[in-house]
Coordinates of C-alpha atoms in Angstrom, one line a residue:
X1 CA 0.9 53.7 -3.1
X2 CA 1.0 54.7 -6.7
X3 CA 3.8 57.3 -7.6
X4 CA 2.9 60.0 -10.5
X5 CA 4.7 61.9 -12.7
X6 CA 2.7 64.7 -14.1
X7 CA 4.7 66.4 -16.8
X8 CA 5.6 69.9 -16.3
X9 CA 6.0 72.4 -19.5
X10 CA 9.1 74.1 -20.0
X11 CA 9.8 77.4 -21.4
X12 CA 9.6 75.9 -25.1
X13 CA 6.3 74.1 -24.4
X14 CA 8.1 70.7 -24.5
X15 CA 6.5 68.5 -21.4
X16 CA 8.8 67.3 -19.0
X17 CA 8.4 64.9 -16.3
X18 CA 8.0 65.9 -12.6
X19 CA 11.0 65.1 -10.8
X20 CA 11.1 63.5 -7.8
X21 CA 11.9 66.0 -5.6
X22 CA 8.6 67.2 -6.7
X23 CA 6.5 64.2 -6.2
X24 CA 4.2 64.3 -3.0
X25 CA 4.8 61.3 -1.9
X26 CA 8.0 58.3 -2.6
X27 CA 10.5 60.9 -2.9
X28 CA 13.9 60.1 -0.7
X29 CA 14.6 64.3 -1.9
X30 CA 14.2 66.9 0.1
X31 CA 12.5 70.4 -1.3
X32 CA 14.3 72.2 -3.8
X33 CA 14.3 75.5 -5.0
X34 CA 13.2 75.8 -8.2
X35 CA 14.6 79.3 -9.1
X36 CA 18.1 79.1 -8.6
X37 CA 20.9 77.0 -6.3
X38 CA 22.0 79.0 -3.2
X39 CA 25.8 79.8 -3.0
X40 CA 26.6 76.3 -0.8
X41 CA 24.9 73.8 -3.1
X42 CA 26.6 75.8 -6.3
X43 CA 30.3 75.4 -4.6
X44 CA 29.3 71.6 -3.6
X45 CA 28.3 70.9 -7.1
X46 CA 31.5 72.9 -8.8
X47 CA 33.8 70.9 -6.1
X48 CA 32.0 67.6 -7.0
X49 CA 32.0 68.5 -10.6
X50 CA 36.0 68.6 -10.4
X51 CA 36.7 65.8 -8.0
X52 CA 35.2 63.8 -10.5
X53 CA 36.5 65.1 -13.7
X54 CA 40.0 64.2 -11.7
X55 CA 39.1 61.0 -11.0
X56 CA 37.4 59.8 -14.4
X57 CA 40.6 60.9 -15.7
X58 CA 42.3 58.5 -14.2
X59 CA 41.0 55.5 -16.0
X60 CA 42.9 56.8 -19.6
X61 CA 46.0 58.3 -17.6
X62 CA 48.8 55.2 -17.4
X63 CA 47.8 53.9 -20.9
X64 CA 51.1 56.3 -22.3
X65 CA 52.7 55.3 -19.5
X66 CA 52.9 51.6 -19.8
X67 CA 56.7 51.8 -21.4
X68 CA 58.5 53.3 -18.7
X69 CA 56.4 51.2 -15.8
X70 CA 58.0 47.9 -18.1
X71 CA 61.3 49.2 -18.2
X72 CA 61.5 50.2 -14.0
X73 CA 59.7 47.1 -12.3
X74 CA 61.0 44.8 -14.6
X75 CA 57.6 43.7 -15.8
X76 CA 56.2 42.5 -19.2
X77 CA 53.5 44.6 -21.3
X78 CA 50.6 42.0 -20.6
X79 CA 51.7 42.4 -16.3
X80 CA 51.7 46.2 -16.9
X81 CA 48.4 46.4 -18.7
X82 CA 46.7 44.9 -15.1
X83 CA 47.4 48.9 -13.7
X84 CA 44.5 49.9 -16.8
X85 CA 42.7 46.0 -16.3
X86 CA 42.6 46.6 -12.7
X87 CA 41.3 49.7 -12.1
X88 CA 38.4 48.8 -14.7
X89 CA 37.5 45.7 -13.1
X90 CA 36.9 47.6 -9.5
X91 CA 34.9 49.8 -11.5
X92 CA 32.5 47.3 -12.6
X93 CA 32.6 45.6 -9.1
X94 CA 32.1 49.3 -7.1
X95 CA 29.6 50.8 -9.2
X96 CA 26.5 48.3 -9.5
X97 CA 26.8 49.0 -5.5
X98 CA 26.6 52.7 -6.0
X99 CA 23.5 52.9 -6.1
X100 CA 22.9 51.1 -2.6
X101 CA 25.5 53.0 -1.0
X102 CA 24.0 56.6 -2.4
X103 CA 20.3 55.7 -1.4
X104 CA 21.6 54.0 2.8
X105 CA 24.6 57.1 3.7
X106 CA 24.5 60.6 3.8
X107 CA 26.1 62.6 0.5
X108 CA 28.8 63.9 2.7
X109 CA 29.6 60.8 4.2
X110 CA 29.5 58.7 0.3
X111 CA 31.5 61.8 -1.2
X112 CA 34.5 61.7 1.7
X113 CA 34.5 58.2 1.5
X114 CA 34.9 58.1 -2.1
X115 CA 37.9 60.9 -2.3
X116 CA 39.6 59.8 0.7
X117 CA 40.0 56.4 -1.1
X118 CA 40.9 57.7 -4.0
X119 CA 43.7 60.3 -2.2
X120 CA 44.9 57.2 -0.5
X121 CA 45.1 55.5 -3.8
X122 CA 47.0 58.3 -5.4
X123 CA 49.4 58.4 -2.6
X124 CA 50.4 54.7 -2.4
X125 CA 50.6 54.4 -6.6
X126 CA 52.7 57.7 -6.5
X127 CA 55.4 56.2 -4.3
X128 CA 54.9 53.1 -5.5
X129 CA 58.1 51.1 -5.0
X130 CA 57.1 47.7 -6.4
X131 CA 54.3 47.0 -8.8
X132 CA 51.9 45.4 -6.2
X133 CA 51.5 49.2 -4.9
X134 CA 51.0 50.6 -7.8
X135 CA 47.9 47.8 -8.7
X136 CA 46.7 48.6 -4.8
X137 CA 46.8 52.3 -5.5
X138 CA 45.1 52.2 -8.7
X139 CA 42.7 49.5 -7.1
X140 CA 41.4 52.1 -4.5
X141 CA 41.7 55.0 -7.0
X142 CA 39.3 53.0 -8.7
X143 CA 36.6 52.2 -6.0
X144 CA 36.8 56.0 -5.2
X145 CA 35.9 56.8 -9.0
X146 CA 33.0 54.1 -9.3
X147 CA 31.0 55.9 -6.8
X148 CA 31.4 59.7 -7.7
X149 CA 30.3 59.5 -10.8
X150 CA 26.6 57.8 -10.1
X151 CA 27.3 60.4 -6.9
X152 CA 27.3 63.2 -9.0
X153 CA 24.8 62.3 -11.4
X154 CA 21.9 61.8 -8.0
X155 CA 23.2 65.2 -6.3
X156 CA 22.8 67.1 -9.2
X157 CA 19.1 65.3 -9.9
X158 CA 18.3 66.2 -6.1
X159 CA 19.7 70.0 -5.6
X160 CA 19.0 71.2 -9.1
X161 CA 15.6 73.1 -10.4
X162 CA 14.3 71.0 -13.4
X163 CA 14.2 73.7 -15.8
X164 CA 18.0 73.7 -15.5
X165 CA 18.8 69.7 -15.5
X166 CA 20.2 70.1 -19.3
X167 CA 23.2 72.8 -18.1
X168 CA 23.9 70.2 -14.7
X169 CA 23.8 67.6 -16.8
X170 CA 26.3 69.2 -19.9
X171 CA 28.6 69.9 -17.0
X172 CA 28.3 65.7 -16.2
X173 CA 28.3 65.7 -20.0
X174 CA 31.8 67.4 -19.6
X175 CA 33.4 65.0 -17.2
X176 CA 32.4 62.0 -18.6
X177 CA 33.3 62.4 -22.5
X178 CA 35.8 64.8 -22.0
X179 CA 38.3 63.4 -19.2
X180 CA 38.6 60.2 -20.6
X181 CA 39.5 61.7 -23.8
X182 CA 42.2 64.1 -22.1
X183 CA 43.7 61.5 -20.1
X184 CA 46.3 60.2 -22.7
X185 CA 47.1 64.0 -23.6
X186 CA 47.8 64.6 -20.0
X187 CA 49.6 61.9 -19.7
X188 CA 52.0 62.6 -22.4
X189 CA 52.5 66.2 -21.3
X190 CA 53.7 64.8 -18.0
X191 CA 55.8 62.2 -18.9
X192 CA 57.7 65.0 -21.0
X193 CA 59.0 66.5 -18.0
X194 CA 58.7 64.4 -15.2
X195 CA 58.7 60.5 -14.3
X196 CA 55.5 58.4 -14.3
X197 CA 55.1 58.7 -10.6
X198 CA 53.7 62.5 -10.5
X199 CA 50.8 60.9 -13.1
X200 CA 49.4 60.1 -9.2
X201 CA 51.0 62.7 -6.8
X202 CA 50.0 66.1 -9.5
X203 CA 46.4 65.4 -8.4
X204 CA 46.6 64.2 -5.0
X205 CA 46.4 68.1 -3.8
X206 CA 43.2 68.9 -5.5
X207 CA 41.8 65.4 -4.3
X208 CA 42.5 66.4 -0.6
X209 CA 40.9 70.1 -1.6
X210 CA 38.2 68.3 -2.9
X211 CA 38.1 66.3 0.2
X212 CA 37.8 68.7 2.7
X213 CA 35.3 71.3 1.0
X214 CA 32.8 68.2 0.6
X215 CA 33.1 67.9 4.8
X216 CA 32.1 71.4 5.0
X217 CA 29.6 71.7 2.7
X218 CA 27.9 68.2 1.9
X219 CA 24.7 68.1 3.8
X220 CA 25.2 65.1 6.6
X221 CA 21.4 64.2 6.7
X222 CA 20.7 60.5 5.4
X223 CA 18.2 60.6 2.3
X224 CA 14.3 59.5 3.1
X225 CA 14.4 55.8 4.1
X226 CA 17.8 55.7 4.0
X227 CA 18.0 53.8 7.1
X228 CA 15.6 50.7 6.2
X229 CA 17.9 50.1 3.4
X230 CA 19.2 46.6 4.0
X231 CA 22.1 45.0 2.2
X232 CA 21.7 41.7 0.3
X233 CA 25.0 39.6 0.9
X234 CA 24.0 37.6 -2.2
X235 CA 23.2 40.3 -4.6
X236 CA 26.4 41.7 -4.0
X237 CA 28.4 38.4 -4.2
X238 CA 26.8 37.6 -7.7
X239 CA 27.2 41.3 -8.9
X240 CA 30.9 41.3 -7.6
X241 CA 31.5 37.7 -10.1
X242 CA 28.8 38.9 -13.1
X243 CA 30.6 42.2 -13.6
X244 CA 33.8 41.8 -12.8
X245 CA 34.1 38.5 -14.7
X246 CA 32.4 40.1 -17.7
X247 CA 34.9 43.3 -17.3
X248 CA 38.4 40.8 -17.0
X249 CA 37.1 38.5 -19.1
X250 CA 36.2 41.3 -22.2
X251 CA 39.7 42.8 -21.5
X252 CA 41.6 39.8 -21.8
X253 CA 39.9 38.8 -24.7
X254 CA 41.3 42.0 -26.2
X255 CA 44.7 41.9 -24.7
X256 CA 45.0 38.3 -25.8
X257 CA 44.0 39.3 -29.9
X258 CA 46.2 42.3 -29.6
X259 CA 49.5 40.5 -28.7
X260 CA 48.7 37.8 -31.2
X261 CA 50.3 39.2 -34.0
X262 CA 52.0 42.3 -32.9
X263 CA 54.1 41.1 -29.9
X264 CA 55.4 37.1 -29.3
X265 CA 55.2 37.8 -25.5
X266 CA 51.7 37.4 -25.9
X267 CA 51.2 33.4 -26.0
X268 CA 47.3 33.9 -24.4
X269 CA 45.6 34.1 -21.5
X270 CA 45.8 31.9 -18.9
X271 CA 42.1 31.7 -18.1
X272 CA 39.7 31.0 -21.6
X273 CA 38.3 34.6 -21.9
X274 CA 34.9 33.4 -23.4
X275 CA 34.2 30.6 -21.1
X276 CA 34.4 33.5 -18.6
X277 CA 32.5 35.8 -20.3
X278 CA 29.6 32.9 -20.5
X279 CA 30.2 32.2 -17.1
X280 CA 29.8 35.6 -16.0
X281 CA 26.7 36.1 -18.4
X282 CA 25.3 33.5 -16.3
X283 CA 25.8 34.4 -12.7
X284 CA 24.3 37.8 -14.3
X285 CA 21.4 36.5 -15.1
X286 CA 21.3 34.8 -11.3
X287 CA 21.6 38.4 -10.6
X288 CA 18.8 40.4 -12.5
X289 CA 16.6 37.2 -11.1
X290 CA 17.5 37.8 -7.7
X291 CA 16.7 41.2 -8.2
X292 CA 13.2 40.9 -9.4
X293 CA 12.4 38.7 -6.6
X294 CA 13.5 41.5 -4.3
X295 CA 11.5 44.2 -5.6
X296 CA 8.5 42.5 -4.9
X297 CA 9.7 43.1 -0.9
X298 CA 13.0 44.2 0.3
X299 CA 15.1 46.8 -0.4
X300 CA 17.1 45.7 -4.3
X301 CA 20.2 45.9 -4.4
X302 CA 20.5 47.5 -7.8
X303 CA 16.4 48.6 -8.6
X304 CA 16.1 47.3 -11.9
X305 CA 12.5 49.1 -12.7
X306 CA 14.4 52.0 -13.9
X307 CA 14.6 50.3 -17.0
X308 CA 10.6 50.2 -17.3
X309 CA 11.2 54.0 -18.2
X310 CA 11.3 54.3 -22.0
X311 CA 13.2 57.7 -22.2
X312 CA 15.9 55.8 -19.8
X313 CA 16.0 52.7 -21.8
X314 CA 17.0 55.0 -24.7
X315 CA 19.6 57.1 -22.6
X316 CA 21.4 53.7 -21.9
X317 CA 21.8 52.8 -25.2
X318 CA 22.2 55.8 -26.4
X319 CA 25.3 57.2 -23.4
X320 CA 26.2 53.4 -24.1
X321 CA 27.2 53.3 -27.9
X322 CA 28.3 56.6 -27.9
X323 CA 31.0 56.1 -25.1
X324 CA 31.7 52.9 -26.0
X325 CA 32.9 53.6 -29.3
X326 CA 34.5 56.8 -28.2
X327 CA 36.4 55.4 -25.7
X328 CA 37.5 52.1 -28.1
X329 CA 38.6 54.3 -30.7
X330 CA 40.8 56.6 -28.1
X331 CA 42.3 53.5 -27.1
X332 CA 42.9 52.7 -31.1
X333 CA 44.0 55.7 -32.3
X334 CA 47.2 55.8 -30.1
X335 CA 48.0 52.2 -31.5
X336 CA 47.5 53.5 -34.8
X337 CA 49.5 56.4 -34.7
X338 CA 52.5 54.7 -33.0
X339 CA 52.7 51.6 -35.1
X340 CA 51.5 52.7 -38.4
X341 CA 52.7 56.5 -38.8
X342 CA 55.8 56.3 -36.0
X343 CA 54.4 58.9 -33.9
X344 CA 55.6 59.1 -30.0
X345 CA 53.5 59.5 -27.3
X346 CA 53.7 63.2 -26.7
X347 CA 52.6 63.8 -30.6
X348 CA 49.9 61.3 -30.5
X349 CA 48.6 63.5 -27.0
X350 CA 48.5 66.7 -28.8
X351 CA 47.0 65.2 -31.5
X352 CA 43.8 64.0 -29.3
X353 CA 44.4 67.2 -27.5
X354 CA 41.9 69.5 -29.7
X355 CA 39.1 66.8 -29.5
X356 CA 39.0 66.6 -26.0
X357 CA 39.3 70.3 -25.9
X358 CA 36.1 70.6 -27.8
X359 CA 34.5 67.8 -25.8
X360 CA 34.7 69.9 -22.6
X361 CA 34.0 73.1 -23.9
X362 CA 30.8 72.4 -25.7
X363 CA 29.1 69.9 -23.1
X364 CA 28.1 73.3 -21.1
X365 CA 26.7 74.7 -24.1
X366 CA 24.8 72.0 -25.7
X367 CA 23.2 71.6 -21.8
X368 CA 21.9 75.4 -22.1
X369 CA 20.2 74.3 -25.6
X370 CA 19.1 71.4 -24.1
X371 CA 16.7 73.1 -21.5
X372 CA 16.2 75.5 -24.8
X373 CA 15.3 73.4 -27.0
X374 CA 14.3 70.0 -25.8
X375 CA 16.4 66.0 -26.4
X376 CA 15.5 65.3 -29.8
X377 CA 16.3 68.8 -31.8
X378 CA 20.4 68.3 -30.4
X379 CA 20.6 64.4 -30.6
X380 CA 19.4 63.8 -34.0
X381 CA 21.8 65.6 -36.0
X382 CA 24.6 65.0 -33.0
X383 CA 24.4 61.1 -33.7
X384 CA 24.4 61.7 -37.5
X385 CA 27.6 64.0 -37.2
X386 CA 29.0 61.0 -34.9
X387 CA 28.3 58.0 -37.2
X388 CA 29.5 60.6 -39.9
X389 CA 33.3 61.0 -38.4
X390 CA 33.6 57.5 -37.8
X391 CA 32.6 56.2 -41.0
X392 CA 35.2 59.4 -42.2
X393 CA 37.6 57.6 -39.8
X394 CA 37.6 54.0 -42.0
X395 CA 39.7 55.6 -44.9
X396 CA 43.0 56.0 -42.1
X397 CA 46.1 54.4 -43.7
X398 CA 49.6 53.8 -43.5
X399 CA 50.1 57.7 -45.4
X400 CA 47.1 59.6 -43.9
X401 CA 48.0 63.3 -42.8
X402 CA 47.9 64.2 -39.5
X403 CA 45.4 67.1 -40.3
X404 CA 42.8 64.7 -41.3
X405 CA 43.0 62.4 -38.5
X406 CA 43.1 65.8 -36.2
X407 CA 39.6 67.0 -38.0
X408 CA 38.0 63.9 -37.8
X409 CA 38.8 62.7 -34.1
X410 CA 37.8 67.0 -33.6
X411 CA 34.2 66.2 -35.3
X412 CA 33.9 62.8 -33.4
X413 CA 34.6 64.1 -30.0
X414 CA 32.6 67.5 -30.5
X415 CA 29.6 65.6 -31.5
X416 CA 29.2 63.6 -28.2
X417 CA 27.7 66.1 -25.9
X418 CA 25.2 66.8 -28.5
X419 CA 23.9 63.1 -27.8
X420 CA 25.4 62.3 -24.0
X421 CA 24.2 65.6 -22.4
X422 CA 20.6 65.9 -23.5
X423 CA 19.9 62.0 -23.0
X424 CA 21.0 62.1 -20.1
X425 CA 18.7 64.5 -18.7
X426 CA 15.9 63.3 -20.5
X427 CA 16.4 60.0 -18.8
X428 CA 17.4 60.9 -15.3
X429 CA 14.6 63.0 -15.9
X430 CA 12.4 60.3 -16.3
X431 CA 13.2 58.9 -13.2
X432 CA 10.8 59.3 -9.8
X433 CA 13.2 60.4 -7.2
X434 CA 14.0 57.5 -5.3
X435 CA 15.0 55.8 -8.4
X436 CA 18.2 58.7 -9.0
X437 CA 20.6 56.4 -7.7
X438 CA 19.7 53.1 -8.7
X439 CA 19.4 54.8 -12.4
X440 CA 22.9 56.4 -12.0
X441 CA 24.5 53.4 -11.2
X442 CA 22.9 51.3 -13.8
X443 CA 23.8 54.0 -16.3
X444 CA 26.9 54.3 -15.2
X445 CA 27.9 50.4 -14.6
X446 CA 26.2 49.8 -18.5
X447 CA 28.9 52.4 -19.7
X448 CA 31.7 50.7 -17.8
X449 CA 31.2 47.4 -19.4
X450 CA 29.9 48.8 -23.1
X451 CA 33.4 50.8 -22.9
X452 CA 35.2 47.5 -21.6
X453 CA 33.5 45.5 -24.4
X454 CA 34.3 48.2 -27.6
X455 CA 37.9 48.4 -26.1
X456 CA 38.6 44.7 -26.1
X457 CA 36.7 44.0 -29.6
X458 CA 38.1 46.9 -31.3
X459 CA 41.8 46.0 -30.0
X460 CA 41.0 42.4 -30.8
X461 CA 39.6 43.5 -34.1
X462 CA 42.6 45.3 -35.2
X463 CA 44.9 42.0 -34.2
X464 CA 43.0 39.7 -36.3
X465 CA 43.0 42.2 -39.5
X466 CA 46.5 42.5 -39.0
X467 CA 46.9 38.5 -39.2
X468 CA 44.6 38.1 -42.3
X469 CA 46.8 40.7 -44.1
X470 CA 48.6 38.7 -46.1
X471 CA 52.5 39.2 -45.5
X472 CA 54.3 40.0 -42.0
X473 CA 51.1 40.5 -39.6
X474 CA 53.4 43.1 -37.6
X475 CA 54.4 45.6 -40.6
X476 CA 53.2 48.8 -41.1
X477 CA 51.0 47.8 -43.8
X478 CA 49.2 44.9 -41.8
X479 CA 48.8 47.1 -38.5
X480 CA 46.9 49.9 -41.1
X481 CA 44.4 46.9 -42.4
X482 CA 43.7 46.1 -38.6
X483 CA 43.1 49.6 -37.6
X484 CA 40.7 49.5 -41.0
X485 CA 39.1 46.9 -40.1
X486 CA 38.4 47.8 -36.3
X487 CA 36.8 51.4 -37.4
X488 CA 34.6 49.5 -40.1
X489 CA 33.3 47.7 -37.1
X490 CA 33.0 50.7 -34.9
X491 CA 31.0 52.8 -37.6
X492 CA 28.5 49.9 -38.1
X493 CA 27.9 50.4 -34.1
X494 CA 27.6 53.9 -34.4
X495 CA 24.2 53.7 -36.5
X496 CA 22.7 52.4 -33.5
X497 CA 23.1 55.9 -31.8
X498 CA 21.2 57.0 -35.3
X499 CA 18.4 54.6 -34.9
X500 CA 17.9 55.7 -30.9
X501 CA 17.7 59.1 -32.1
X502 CA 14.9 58.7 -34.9
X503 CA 12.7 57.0 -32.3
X504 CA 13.4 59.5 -29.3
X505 CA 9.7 60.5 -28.2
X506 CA 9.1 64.4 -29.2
X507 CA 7.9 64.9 -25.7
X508 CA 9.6 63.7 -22.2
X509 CA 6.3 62.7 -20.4
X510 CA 5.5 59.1 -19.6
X511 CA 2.7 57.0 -20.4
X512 CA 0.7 55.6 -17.3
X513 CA 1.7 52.3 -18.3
X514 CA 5.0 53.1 -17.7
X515 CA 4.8 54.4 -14.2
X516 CA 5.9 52.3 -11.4
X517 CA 4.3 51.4 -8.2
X518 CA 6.1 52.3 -4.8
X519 CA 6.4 49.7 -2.6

């Protein structure tokens, strides 16, 4: 039957789509209130929203400590960067399955599956005693975290009236740009008064709180269909060796650059990184083929017609480039600080500190303007502010004060929720309601791998400026014309968040080419 989205004005007069808890027919929702959230699905949400602020954090939160887990399991830096490595490759093996797994179980079931994994995790790489421990722990921290998030994003789409999707989605807005962000500040505040090990244990109690008020409170019923969702061995095989090749093979491309020319230790990687990442281009597209041919039929694995929804299309590449570059230059910045102006790792924390702050704090607020005010009004001058700061951020050198590089990491992380949060509900939005987890996932999984792919070239990028310089490639001087370098490169990429803006539509409602038919 043919699914329709009828666009529903909002208080502004901008149209926005149906969702699909609102659609007569195709929906896996059930009703919704569309006044206000009753107190249970308020306190599910709010323990959701912090479970997986806790665990995104995670993915930033060894990258300070990777000096003291060298110096007590005897390790070298490019064995200790596999407790970061690792825990990003599960994440682009769990989440393209997220989607599956959200649309077959029950909420409550996915949700205590997802923290009890990751409480496990915290609990074995807390009391780690070798390194093997720690890499399980963060392993299963990790395949806890790449099914919240895509979790969170589909509750929140299911339980929440649409006229409010813009606040939901500024708190998601919050967690996603603002925990990464904090996690190195964190970090560095812990490892000031404690040993690495309570990086894992300090949030293994609010896990198991988490944990136990998502038994109580998760509704147990499977979602519409649920149970005629079959598993495709294949589908998952190729997505487990597409994205999780493209992920190792992206990060070792970058950890191979970086140590050439900083450290000798580095003397490359053992496996060619590009001949994996062509490898694992290919088996990808093996993947979106198989796909295609299941949509015609059986249940997909990962539904790829979510990208046949324009606003969606944009939200990817616009969540995508922003995150991506964010979460590169986090990842620079500490390298920069450290080897070109001496700073330690508690100073280079509080200097990140006031940009995350304002990355959590506003994502709230801009979702509020976004119901207000529609998409385009808060993402058009949000993405100019962003490729603003970054462009700013290509004059850092080896005697830049530490108020400008404060101001201008402020700027870039206070301008992301003005883009993440409002494109994100405008293409979630987009979405019929049995597509909310397939989009989630492929929004989510996109992220992981854009974030994976700015990382390594930006890193990468910095190691190859440092080697053109011409003198010692590892002085202060050569390190500052890598970290130039890498930031030109990053504020080219940032005008594609520009150019997505200036096309946004003015109004969220689909064309009827664009609508899909239910199978």
């Amino acid at each position: 039957m043919h699914e329709t989205n009828s666009p529903q004005p909002n208080s502004t007069g901008e149209l926005h789509p149906v969702t699909g808890s609102q659609a007569a027919s195709g929906s896996h929702d059930a009703p919704i209130n569309h006044h206000k959230l009753d107190r249970a699905d308020f306190l599910l949400l709010a323990v959701m929203v912090v479970a997986a602020f806790i665990l995104i954090l995670n993915e930033t939160l060894l990258g300070v400590a990777l000096p003291s887990l060298i110096e007590d399991f005897n390790i070298d830096a490019r064995t200790a960067q596999w407790s970061s490595t690792g825990f990003m490759l599960t994440m682009a093996v769990v989440t393209p399955a997220s989607g599956f797994i959200i649309s077959r179980f029950s909420i409550r079931t996915v949700f205590c599956g997802a923290m009890a994994l990751f409480c496990l995790g915290a609990l074995s790489a807390g009391l780690a005693p070798t390194f093997g421990f720690l890499i399980a722990g963060r392993i299963l921290q990790a395949m806890g975290t790449g099914i919240i998030m895509p979790l969170l994003m589909t509750t929140m789409m299911r339980l929440v009236p649409p006229a409010r999707i813009g606040r939901a989605m500024g708190l998601i807005g919050m967690v996603i740009s603002a925990a990464p962000a904090l996690g190195p500040t964190v970090s560095g505040l812990i490892l000031g008064v404690a040993s690495w090990h309570w990086l894992f244990l300090a949030v293994l109690p609010i896990g198991l709180v988490a944990l136990l008020t998502g038994a109580r409170l998760a509704p147990a019923s499977l979602p519409e269909g649920g149970a005629d969702q079959k598993l495709d061995l294949l589908s998952m095989v190729l997505s487990t060796l597409g994205f999780g090749g493209l992920v190792m093979g992206l990060s070792t491309l970058g950890g191979a650059s970086h140590g050439a020319g900083v450290t000798e230790e580095s003397t490359g990687p053992a496996v060619n990184p590009w001949l994996l990442i062509v490898v694992s281009l290919v088996i990808l597209a093996v993947f979106v083929w198989r796909q295609l041919r299941l949509q015609r039929g059986a249940s997909p694995f990962m539904d790829l017609r979510v990208f046949t929804y324009y606003p969606f299309v944009l939200t990817v590449l616009m969540t995508s480039t922003a995150m991506g570059v964010l979460l590169g230059s986090s990842v620079l910045l500490p390298l920069y600080t450290v080897n070109v102006l001496g700073m330690n790792a508690l100073t280079t924390g509080l200097v990140l500190l006031p940009g995350g702050v304002a990355s959590a704090l506003l994502s709230p607020v801009v979702g509020g303007l976004s119901d207000k005010f529609g998409a385009r009004a808060l993402v058009i001058p949000g993405a100019m502010v962003f490729s603003g700061a970054i462009w700013l951020m290509t004059f850092f050198g080896a005697g830049t004060p530490v108020w400008f590089i404060v101001a201008t990491y402020f700027v870039l992380s206070a301008s992301i929720p003005f883009m993440s949060t409002p494109m994100m509900g405008l293409g979630l939005g987009s979405l019929p309601g049995r597509l909310y987890s397939y989009g989630s996932s492929a929004m989510t999984t996109v992220q992981q791998v854009a974030s994976a792919a700015s990382t390594a070239i930006f890193v990468a990028l910095m190691g190859i400026g440092a080697q053109a310089f011409d003198g010692d490639p590892t002085s202060v001087s050569a390190q500052a014309a890598g970290v130039h370098l890498a930031l030109l490169v990053a504020a080219c990429l940032s005008l594609v968040a520009v150019v997505v803006a200036l096309i946004l539509p003015r109004r969220a409602a689909l064309p009827a080419s664009e609508q899909v038919v239910d199978h």
